[in-house]
């Protein structure tokens, strides 16, 4: 045992007053006595997991093996890393959330006549399947954000059919049983009349009456639906779990009390969930430590029994603003295989490796040390009452605690695991109760788990993590190497859907969505003016980028250089070509830096090129320089391809570093 860990003191008697005085003199508080009563009442634990949505997982599927599997193991493999017990995914709609996720039914024909290839789009079905390979008992769920335009709105029969078809397709084409469905519009009020009168009957008629309903998945109007459930027995019978987002605010604050669950909420038979939460913006120990405190307090204060963390890992490019480092891991470099395992993985492990869905909280062994914004603890026991675990979160004060163990565990070895800023998820010396009691001194700023369970571990992948490196340049993509229907490797759709398409022995990249989806985004949130995809490195400054485009008899195509953070428009320098040959060079979507017209015919290929060299920006079409400007307002960024809501084709993308007057 090393000097950085706590000392474990096993005594034959309870602390006497003189012992407490010594502890207080050392900056500690009186010993807290916790009795583990296996017959004590408490709610059923329903798991800790992640929410894969807003394209947060988009780059993972492009990782090479073995690193992709290693990342999945850290997330889902029981007794290895975070050991997630739940996974919720977005029901895609080809629409911007933070990024865009593809729809399983882009039009009414695809909805009525499902085919396997529609369910190969994107990565969420694959992601659920990989989670289930590692943990077959994981609770899967799904939630809608935006919706395809043809559905006519969220509260329609067509949308009920669309959501139910997602459940059916998961089963038919992936053998995935969706356990919970959240049919509301993410972070919005749900139409409870639609839920009762349209969605639930549609779900039951399709043979999915065993799929439970989570609602409203709202951000705001906290616990309001519970009041309605109390006065509407039919609504109460429909909703199995009531879920709200960021009950401890965003960014999370342990002392935030405004959104605490109400007594009405706690009186319902429905479970209470934190159905999207935490979302800390960096992988620091501070945020990992906070995660543990919130997980405990959610039960102590709110009687919340499940928490879904957005997002499981950061799989975004680094131009997503505040979201770029959100998650328990970082996995945004598939071209190298590099990833980061953050301390929050091990904060989650303190809970998930020592519990299972179906365990029960013991209310009398859950509480605060003193203040509700400070240290806390929870205790859970298995249904057979043979195993239990207590998880402690300590704030800035050292603590002394005494556990009175249940009779059946009084002679058993107890395992103790500890995390602090210096090291996470370290197994300390085993301890055996004497006279049925365990006395421990707890360090400040720590997480501890004391459990009768054995066989837990801090997993470590066999393959060393590769070195980090920026996106490779020069880069060329002819879109011929991967199978049709998929997004090309390393491309991240922001709006619409860009897929590999082939005909007559040729293959290209094509934007597939022809109607602007029904929006989800909040006021002033990022939303490009049309379909958009990106690739590259936000740090790129001076480079040439070119792509071939083919337009039908309407619409436009865009080539974008130095695309930076995602504001309320598409940023960067944009070369835009319309179907009639009119072109524009734009700054940040709105300011025209140059314009003109070339000869053009429908279904004719043209080459667009942008050169960025310091403040000098040059625009070319078919090799001819059309405009040169001096502008230094955007200095670096990725490459983007954009277009109107038409089936626009792209081919032969090349990116090369530009060096002026090379020697």
XYZ file of C-alpha atoms in Angstrom:
663
model
C 0.000 0.000 0.000
C 1.562 3.355 -1.010
C 1.578 6.743 0.650
C -1.051 8.235 -1.671
C -3.770 5.845 -0.511
C -5.803 5.995 2.665
C -4.944 4.015 5.751
C -7.475 1.361 6.629
C -8.161 0.876 10.315
C -10.123 -2.118 11.489
C -11.208 -1.747 15.110
C -12.920 -4.065 17.609
C -15.036 -1.244 19.034
C -16.931 1.874 18.009
C -15.095 5.175 18.104
C -15.082 6.702 21.589
C -15.277 10.440 22.171
C -11.527 10.801 22.508
C -11.068 9.222 19.094
C -13.528 11.688 17.572
C -11.675 14.587 19.166
C -8.443 13.389 17.590
C -10.112 13.207 14.201
C -11.525 16.704 14.563
C -8.145 17.984 15.550
C -6.812 16.558 12.309
C -9.435 18.437 10.254
C -11.902 15.557 10.129
C -15.476 15.242 11.372
C -17.155 12.864 13.768
C -17.371 9.293 12.563
C -20.458 8.597 10.485
C -22.118 5.284 11.262
C -23.886 3.579 8.351
C -25.888 0.437 8.974
C -26.353 -1.826 5.973
C -29.823 -3.279 6.448
C -30.505 -5.853 3.716
C -34.230 -5.592 4.429
C -34.222 -1.824 4.097
C -36.507 -0.264 1.523
C -35.336 1.482 -1.619
C -35.973 1.865 -5.317
C -34.675 -0.427 -8.044
C -31.501 0.677 -9.798
C -31.952 0.861 -13.592
C -28.487 1.590 -14.820
C -25.908 4.121 -15.947
C -25.188 4.577 -19.622
C -24.647 6.901 -22.523
C -26.562 8.800 -25.182
C -25.106 8.532 -28.690
C -26.711 11.423 -30.541
C -25.983 14.573 -32.463
C -23.370 12.600 -34.430
C -21.216 12.398 -31.308
C -20.053 8.878 -32.266
C -19.480 9.603 -35.954
C -15.714 9.003 -36.202
C -15.547 5.778 -34.163
C -16.720 3.480 -36.942
C -13.767 4.618 -39.086
C -11.163 3.521 -36.528
C -8.899 0.635 -37.511
C -8.721 -2.492 -35.414
C -7.724 -3.262 -32.721
C -8.244 0.299 -31.498
C -11.925 0.445 -32.362
C -12.620 -2.664 -30.308
C -10.461 -1.359 -27.478
C -12.544 1.826 -27.297
C -15.756 -0.204 -27.289
C -14.363 -2.390 -24.508
C -13.601 0.623 -22.330
C -17.213 1.744 -22.764
C -19.230 -1.470 -22.598
C -17.247 -4.540 -21.531
C -18.395 -5.584 -18.049
C -15.733 -5.450 -15.376
C -13.272 -3.657 -17.638
C -13.930 0.081 -17.900
C -17.066 2.213 -17.678
C -19.127 -0.985 -18.094
C -22.166 0.941 -19.339
C -25.483 -0.663 -18.474
C -27.578 1.472 -20.843
C -27.248 2.920 -24.343
C -29.657 5.372 -25.938
C -29.274 6.371 -29.595
C -30.698 9.023 -31.877
C -33.385 8.153 -34.390
C -31.742 9.941 -37.289
C -33.503 12.299 -39.676
C -30.678 13.582 -41.917
C -30.846 16.816 -39.920
C -28.435 18.899 -37.908
C -28.426 18.326 -34.151
C -24.777 19.019 -33.578
C -24.056 16.867 -36.582
C -26.458 14.967 -38.816
C -27.405 11.297 -38.477
C -29.025 9.437 -41.396
C -32.663 8.433 -41.566
C -33.809 4.816 -41.838
C -36.747 5.940 -44.041
C -36.122 9.064 -46.124
C -39.458 8.964 -47.890
C -42.807 7.265 -47.593
C -41.806 4.427 -49.900
C -38.815 3.557 -47.709
C -41.075 3.696 -44.653
C -43.650 1.329 -46.155
C -41.128 -0.960 -47.851
C -38.109 -1.284 -45.561
C -34.918 -2.836 -46.935
C -31.788 -4.004 -45.089
C -29.606 -1.357 -46.704
C -31.661 1.445 -45.168
C -30.592 0.169 -41.753
C -26.925 0.057 -42.704
C -26.846 3.842 -42.918
C -24.819 5.594 -40.264
C -23.510 3.840 -37.175
C -26.152 3.729 -34.423
C -27.435 0.210 -35.142
C -23.829 -0.960 -35.421
C -22.986 0.830 -32.169
C -25.870 -0.854 -30.311
C -24.856 -4.232 -31.704
C -21.275 -3.790 -30.540
C -22.502 -2.810 -27.080
C -24.722 -5.892 -26.941
C -21.838 -8.141 -28.004
C -20.017 -7.035 -24.886
C -22.997 -6.854 -22.560
C -26.073 -8.773 -23.794
C -28.162 -7.403 -20.916
C -27.580 -3.742 -21.721
C -30.744 -1.611 -21.834
C -31.136 -0.088 -25.292
C -33.339 2.907 -26.000
C -33.895 5.485 -28.727
C -35.068 9.092 -29.017
C -36.086 11.348 -31.883
C -34.657 14.833 -32.433
C -35.618 16.098 -35.906
C -37.914 14.321 -38.389
C -38.044 13.901 -42.179
C -40.218 16.502 -43.889
C -42.698 14.039 -45.394
C -43.925 13.032 -41.928
C -45.674 16.377 -41.605
C -44.659 17.030 -37.996
C -43.741 15.270 -34.781
C -47.278 14.728 -33.494
C -48.644 12.826 -36.489
C -49.627 9.260 -37.282
C -46.845 9.188 -39.876
C -44.246 9.997 -37.250
C -45.623 7.336 -34.916
C -45.206 4.869 -37.791
C -41.675 6.170 -38.409
C -40.577 5.652 -34.803
C -42.169 2.215 -34.589
C -40.475 1.227 -37.841
C -37.123 2.133 -36.247
C -37.914 -0.392 -33.497
C -39.011 -3.005 -36.045
C -35.981 -2.448 -38.259
C -33.620 -2.795 -35.301
C -35.166 -6.203 -34.613
C -35.598 -7.420 -38.196
C -32.256 -6.353 -39.606
C -29.948 -6.264 -36.555
C -31.679 -8.579 -34.048
C -31.697 -5.738 -31.522
C -34.555 -5.454 -29.043
C -35.160 -1.816 -28.177
C -36.193 -1.869 -24.505
C -37.300 1.774 -24.105
C -38.539 4.247 -26.680
C -38.712 7.981 -26.100
C -41.200 9.224 -28.705
C -41.014 12.899 -27.828
C -39.094 15.606 -29.638
C -35.787 15.923 -27.816
C -35.740 18.640 -25.152
C -39.252 19.813 -25.964
C -42.725 19.369 -24.542
C -44.419 16.204 -25.736
C -48.023 16.077 -26.920
C -49.490 13.786 -24.287
C -52.689 13.400 -26.320
C -50.631 12.133 -29.260
C -48.691 9.865 -26.922
C -51.861 8.278 -25.539
C -54.123 8.291 -28.582
C -51.710 7.792 -31.476
C -48.277 6.544 -30.502
C -49.084 3.976 -27.823
C -51.841 2.283 -29.907
C -49.467 2.212 -32.908
C -46.720 0.673 -30.799
C -49.047 -1.986 -29.404
C -50.618 -2.802 -32.775
C -47.165 -3.411 -34.221
C -46.502 -6.068 -31.589
C -44.228 -3.984 -29.372
C -46.380 -3.606 -26.271
C -43.409 -4.810 -24.208
C -41.316 -1.805 -25.281
C -41.448 0.681 -22.436
C -42.027 4.391 -22.906
C -39.687 7.075 -21.603
C -41.013 10.645 -21.614
C -40.773 13.572 -22.019
C -36.942 13.770 -22.395
C -37.325 17.507 -21.915
C -34.928 20.296 -20.989
C -37.155 22.567 -18.949
C -40.643 22.450 -17.459
C -39.115 20.086 -14.934
C -41.418 17.381 -13.575
C -44.463 19.147 -15.020
C -45.620 15.980 -16.771
C -45.822 14.251 -13.384
C -48.617 16.573 -12.302
C -50.493 15.669 -15.464
C -49.909 11.962 -14.843
C -51.429 12.243 -11.363
C -54.667 13.652 -12.792
C -54.697 11.452 -15.905
C -54.566 7.715 -15.084
C -54.378 6.795 -18.773
C -51.252 8.899 -19.233
C -49.718 7.428 -16.108
C -50.368 3.928 -17.433
C -48.563 4.751 -20.691
C -45.337 6.241 -19.292
C -42.935 3.789 -17.652
C -40.096 6.221 -16.937
C -40.133 10.005 -16.566
C -36.909 11.511 -17.893
C -35.504 15.043 -17.818
C -32.205 16.527 -18.945
C -29.558 18.298 -16.870
C -31.329 18.126 -13.550
C -28.112 19.499 -12.023
C -27.866 22.225 -14.633
C -25.586 22.528 -17.619
C -22.737 22.690 -16.956
C -23.363 20.408 -13.945
C -23.286 21.852 -10.427
C -23.582 19.633 -7.369
C -25.214 22.445 -5.398
C -27.873 23.233 -8.005
C -31.282 22.726 -6.400
C -33.723 24.455 -8.753
C -34.688 21.364 -10.765
C -35.034 18.873 -7.895
C -37.703 16.255 -8.435
C -41.028 16.997 -6.809
C -42.974 14.988 -4.279
C -45.551 14.394 -6.995
C -42.867 12.890 -9.215
C -41.670 10.637 -6.421
C -45.215 9.467 -5.707
C -45.672 7.931 -9.160
C -45.205 4.276 -10.023
C -43.092 5.399 -12.994
C -39.317 5.442 -12.594
C -37.464 8.756 -12.554
C -34.478 9.102 -14.888
C -31.825 11.641 -15.728
C -32.272 10.839 -19.396
C -29.459 13.109 -20.572
C -26.931 14.585 -18.190
C -23.445 15.605 -17.135
C -21.964 16.709 -20.516
C -18.850 18.192 -18.955
C -16.634 19.863 -21.531
C -13.266 18.361 -20.723
C -11.820 15.102 -19.486
C -10.438 16.448 -16.213
C -10.499 14.758 -12.835
C -12.634 17.635 -11.551
C -15.460 16.654 -13.897
C -15.021 12.936 -13.243
C -15.194 13.537 -9.502
C -18.320 15.646 -9.985
C -19.932 12.833 -11.970
C -19.697 10.538 -8.950
C -21.161 13.156 -6.634
C -24.075 13.769 -8.973
C -24.749 10.063 -9.490
C -25.101 9.639 -5.733
C -27.114 12.791 -5.158
C -29.543 11.995 -7.957
C -30.810 9.126 -5.886
C -30.521 10.750 -2.453
C -32.381 13.925 -3.436
C -34.425 12.978 -6.491
C -34.904 9.215 -6.300
C -33.566 9.064 -9.856
C -32.610 5.468 -10.654
C -30.982 5.754 -14.094
C -28.604 8.236 -15.679
C -27.809 8.546 -19.385
C -24.673 10.547 -20.106
C -24.300 12.624 -23.244
C -22.084 11.726 -24.776
C -20.310 8.400 -24.215
C -17.203 9.769 -25.905
C -16.054 12.679 -28.039
C -16.114 11.389 -31.597
C -16.374 14.843 -33.186
C -14.024 17.011 -35.171
C -12.667 19.849 -33.052
C -14.876 22.560 -34.566
C -17.976 21.690 -32.581
C -17.351 24.473 -30.077
C -18.116 23.598 -26.474
C -18.927 19.978 -27.349
C -15.507 19.089 -28.745
C -14.207 17.407 -25.577
C -17.469 16.190 -24.061
C -17.641 12.558 -23.005
C -15.963 9.907 -20.894
C -13.370 9.309 -23.618
C -11.932 11.050 -26.656
C -11.938 9.119 -29.948
C -11.675 11.566 -32.841
C -8.531 10.419 -34.694
C -9.404 7.335 -36.749
C -6.541 8.077 -39.155
C -4.050 7.342 -36.360
C -6.039 5.122 -33.986
C -5.241 7.482 -31.114
C -7.755 7.810 -28.266
C -7.833 9.023 -24.674
C -9.280 7.274 -21.620
C -10.430 10.033 -19.271
C -10.845 9.784 -15.488
C -14.629 9.803 -15.928
C -14.423 6.236 -17.274
C -13.249 5.181 -13.831
C -15.723 7.398 -11.992
C -18.480 5.495 -13.782
C -16.749 2.198 -13.021
C -17.061 2.857 -9.287
C -20.805 2.361 -9.815
C -21.257 0.089 -12.809
C -18.647 -2.521 -11.922
C -20.202 -2.988 -8.489
C -23.914 -3.010 -9.339
C -26.302 -4.459 -11.881
C -29.652 -3.349 -13.193
C -32.178 -4.821 -10.778
C -30.190 -4.146 -7.629
C -31.964 -2.086 -4.987
C -30.940 1.008 -3.132
C -31.037 0.852 0.658
C -32.479 4.249 1.541
C -31.262 4.149 5.143
C -27.687 3.668 3.871
C -27.787 6.586 1.408
C -27.201 10.175 2.416
C -24.999 13.213 2.852
C -22.084 13.596 5.215
C -23.344 17.057 6.064
C -24.377 19.525 3.363
C -26.391 18.435 0.337
C -23.790 20.178 -1.838
C -20.916 18.242 -0.269
C -19.888 14.642 0.277
C -22.398 11.832 -0.067
C -22.843 8.076 -0.366
C -25.254 5.437 -1.657
C -25.630 1.733 -0.958
C -27.119 -0.890 -3.254
C -27.834 -4.588 -2.684
C -28.588 -7.419 -5.082
C -32.069 -9.000 -5.193
C -30.797 -12.121 -3.417
C -29.423 -9.907 -0.622
C -26.082 -11.669 -0.819
C -23.911 -8.857 -2.276
C -23.819 -5.134 -1.667
C -21.774 -2.067 -2.574
C -21.424 1.395 -1.018
C -20.072 4.278 -3.098
C -18.620 7.321 -1.350
C -17.987 10.778 -2.806
C -15.851 12.985 -0.566
C -15.548 16.730 -0.992
C -12.725 18.848 0.436
C -12.998 17.318 3.918
C -11.581 14.023 5.137
C -14.146 11.701 6.674
C -14.252 8.791 9.072
C -16.989 6.252 8.536
C -18.109 3.054 10.218
C -20.076 0.424 8.337
C -22.230 -1.994 10.296
C -22.301 -4.925 7.911
C -25.266 -7.252 7.385
C -24.967 -10.522 9.240
C -24.460 -12.562 6.080
C -21.500 -10.372 5.084
C -19.929 -9.872 8.495
C -17.360 -12.625 7.946
C -16.597 -11.887 4.290
C -13.707 -10.096 2.678
C -14.680 -6.644 1.368
C -12.979 -5.063 -1.634
C -12.086 -1.379 -1.598
C -11.438 0.716 -4.709
C -10.259 4.317 -4.670
C -9.886 7.212 -7.107
C -8.416 10.670 -6.651
C -6.781 13.234 -8.896
C -3.447 11.399 -8.888
C -4.675 7.929 -9.761
C -8.000 6.367 -10.567
C -9.648 3.060 -9.809
C -6.935 1.606 -7.596
C -7.706 -1.499 -5.566
C -6.648 -1.044 -1.961
C -5.978 -3.692 0.648
C -8.881 -6.058 1.279
C -10.640 -5.661 4.589
C -12.609 -8.097 6.710
C -15.149 -6.856 9.263
C -14.433 -7.521 12.901
C -17.485 -7.910 15.072
C -19.442 -7.028 11.954
C -17.938 -3.560 11.635
C -15.572 -1.794 9.256
C -14.020 1.562 10.127
C -12.383 3.634 7.401
C -10.743 6.984 7.035
C -11.585 8.588 3.688
C -9.355 11.086 1.955
C -10.872 14.333 0.678
C -11.485 14.796 -3.059
C -11.994 11.093 -3.662
C -14.333 8.356 -4.808
C -14.467 5.035 -2.948
C -16.368 1.823 -3.520
C -16.603 -0.782 -0.767
C -18.135 -4.027 -2.015
C -18.471 -7.705 -1.379
C -18.113 -8.306 -5.131
C -14.860 -9.775 -6.388
C -13.264 -10.019 -9.809
C -13.408 -6.341 -10.760
C -10.485 -4.719 -12.511
C -9.080 -1.654 -14.129
C -8.970 -2.870 -17.688
C -6.145 -2.005 -20.019
C -6.115 -2.669 -23.748
C -3.423 -5.054 -24.946
C -2.470 -2.810 -27.842
C -0.588 0.372 -27.048
C -2.415 3.555 -28.006
C -0.821 5.069 -31.148
C 0.609 8.573 -31.080
C -1.681 11.493 -31.788
C -1.294 13.262 -35.125
C -3.221 15.735 -37.217
C -5.263 14.767 -40.246
C -2.899 13.655 -43.029
C -2.099 16.111 -45.773
C -1.824 15.771 -48.750
C -5.147 13.969 -48.926
C -7.020 12.579 -51.917
C -10.377 10.783 -52.088
C -11.829 9.382 -55.318
C -14.776 7.739 -53.485
C -14.168 4.384 -55.185
C -12.756 2.276 -52.354
C -15.755 1.828 -50.067
C -19.158 0.292 -50.712
C -22.146 2.291 -51.935
C -24.688 3.508 -49.411
C -22.099 4.398 -46.792
C -20.507 7.647 -45.740
C -16.828 7.748 -46.776
C -14.273 7.363 -44.016
C -13.406 10.495 -42.031
C -16.311 12.515 -43.433
C -18.668 14.016 -40.852
C -22.089 15.147 -42.031
C -23.425 18.302 -40.410
C -26.704 18.631 -42.331
C -28.285 16.321 -44.899
C -26.634 13.036 -45.808
C -23.692 12.415 -48.131
C -23.368 8.818 -49.332
C -21.285 6.856 -51.788
C -23.356 6.155 -54.898
C -22.588 4.084 -57.978
C -23.997 3.496 -61.457
C -22.635 2.233 -64.771
C -19.343 1.190 -63.227
C -18.634 4.591 -61.667
C -18.897 5.806 -58.094
C -19.107 9.232 -56.473
C -20.285 11.037 -53.342
C -23.900 12.229 -53.487
C -26.098 14.271 -51.169
C -29.318 12.273 -50.810
C -31.911 14.421 -49.057
C -34.226 16.583 -51.170
C -36.380 18.261 -48.495
C -35.266 20.283 -45.501
C -36.141 18.106 -42.466
C -38.459 19.243 -39.690
C -36.148 21.220 -37.474
C -35.090 20.484 -33.914
C -32.496 23.148 -33.149
C -32.985 25.860 -30.572
C -33.063 29.537 -31.506
C -29.637 30.821 -32.552
C -28.170 27.310 -32.594
C -25.898 26.278 -35.450
C -27.794 25.413 -38.590
C -26.158 25.576 -42.019
C -28.133 26.953 -44.932
C -28.221 23.553 -46.609
C -26.612 20.096 -46.584
C -23.007 20.145 -45.378
C -20.242 17.643 -44.693
C -16.676 18.174 -43.499
C -13.272 16.537 -43.393
C -9.770 17.524 -42.373
C -8.154 19.514 -39.578
C -9.263 22.724 -37.893
C -5.624 23.845 -37.645
C -5.040 23.872 -41.423
C -4.133 27.317 -42.729
C -2.552 27.445 -46.195
C -3.745 24.838 -48.669
C -5.305 24.100 -52.040
C -8.551 22.160 -52.104
C -10.384 21.002 -55.210
C -13.383 18.838 -56.012
C -15.422 17.893 -59.069
C -19.149 18.623 -58.913
C -22.157 17.713 -61.053
C -25.434 19.593 -60.711
C -28.887 18.594 -61.982
C -31.219 21.179 -63.524
C -31.586 23.065 -60.219
C -29.606 23.764 -57.075
C -26.012 24.589 -56.218
C -22.780 23.001 -54.963
C -20.259 24.473 -52.519
C -16.592 23.949 -51.813
C -15.505 25.397 -48.469
C -12.031 26.137 -47.160
C -11.003 27.142 -43.652
C -14.315 26.034 -42.154
C -13.960 26.795 -38.465
C -16.261 26.703 -35.471
C -19.921 25.980 -36.158
C -21.897 29.208 -35.610
C -25.397 29.982 -36.905
C -24.153 29.740 -40.484
C -21.475 27.931 -42.481
C -18.153 29.650 -41.798
C -15.091 29.941 -43.998
C -14.438 30.808 -47.642
C -17.094 29.315 -49.909
C -17.008 28.812 -53.660
C -20.613 28.315 -54.733
C -21.694 27.184 -58.218
C -25.357 27.230 -59.292
C -26.985 25.011 -61.908
C -27.188 27.902 -64.383
C -23.447 28.648 -64.167
C -23.680 31.593 -61.783
C -20.971 31.469 -59.126
C -20.118 33.324 -55.921
C -17.112 33.527 -53.634
C -18.483 34.064 -50.135
C -17.158 34.781 -46.677
C -19.111 33.029 -43.916
C -22.143 32.281 -46.118
C -23.327 35.876 -46.346
C -20.717 38.310 -47.640
C -20.103 38.133 -51.391
C -16.430 38.626 -52.217
C -16.864 37.974 -55.922
C -19.350 36.636 -58.463
C -19.789 35.861 -62.152
C -21.078 33.275 -64.575
C -19.654 30.374 -66.566
C -21.215 28.224 -69.258
C -22.940 25.243 -67.767
C -25.242 22.392 -68.735
C -27.205 20.088 -66.465
C -25.387 16.900 -65.432
C -22.026 18.280 -66.500
C -18.929 17.910 -64.328
C -16.979 21.005 -63.229
C -13.873 21.337 -61.093
C -13.986 23.802 -58.188
C -10.805 24.894 -56.433
C -9.914 27.239 -53.575
C -6.378 28.337 -52.711
C -5.700 29.841 -49.293
C -2.329 31.473 -48.687
C -2.228 33.820 -45.745
C -4.750 36.566 -46.501
C -4.774 35.743 -50.224
C -7.824 33.714 -51.314
C -8.158 32.491 -54.915
C -11.194 30.831 -56.534
C -10.973 28.654 -59.661
C -13.493 26.776 -61.805
C -12.232 24.323 -64.412
C -8.685 25.613 -63.930
C -9.485 29.270 -64.616
C -8.839 31.879 -61.918
C -12.152 33.669 -61.364
C -11.395 35.818 -58.338
C -8.532 36.726 -56.039
C -9.144 38.677 -52.835
C -7.143 39.765 -49.808
C -9.051 38.861 -46.668
C -7.687 37.800 -43.297
C -10.893 37.301 -41.301
C -10.746 33.489 -41.371
C -7.264 32.080 -40.888
C -7.685 28.328 -40.578
C -10.130 25.458 -40.685
C -11.365 22.223 -42.236
C -12.639 21.459 -45.715
C -16.379 21.350 -46.335
C -18.660 20.244 -49.153
C -22.115 21.760 -49.249
C -25.112 22.038 -51.540
C -28.807 22.734 -51.882
C -31.503 20.192 -51.025
C -30.849 18.320 -54.264
C -28.979 15.204 -55.297
C -25.657 16.892 -55.999
C -22.630 14.784 -56.954
C -19.033 15.245 -55.794
C -15.881 13.426 -56.904
C -12.073 13.551 -56.792
C -11.478 15.624 -53.686
C -7.839 16.648 -53.240
C -6.212 18.706 -50.488
C -2.584 19.814 -50.673
C -0.549 22.102 -48.488
C 0.209 25.336 -50.323
C 3.729 26.667 -50.047
C 4.340 29.962 -51.818
C 7.524 30.105 -53.892
C 8.940 26.769 -52.706
C 12.710 26.508 -53.006
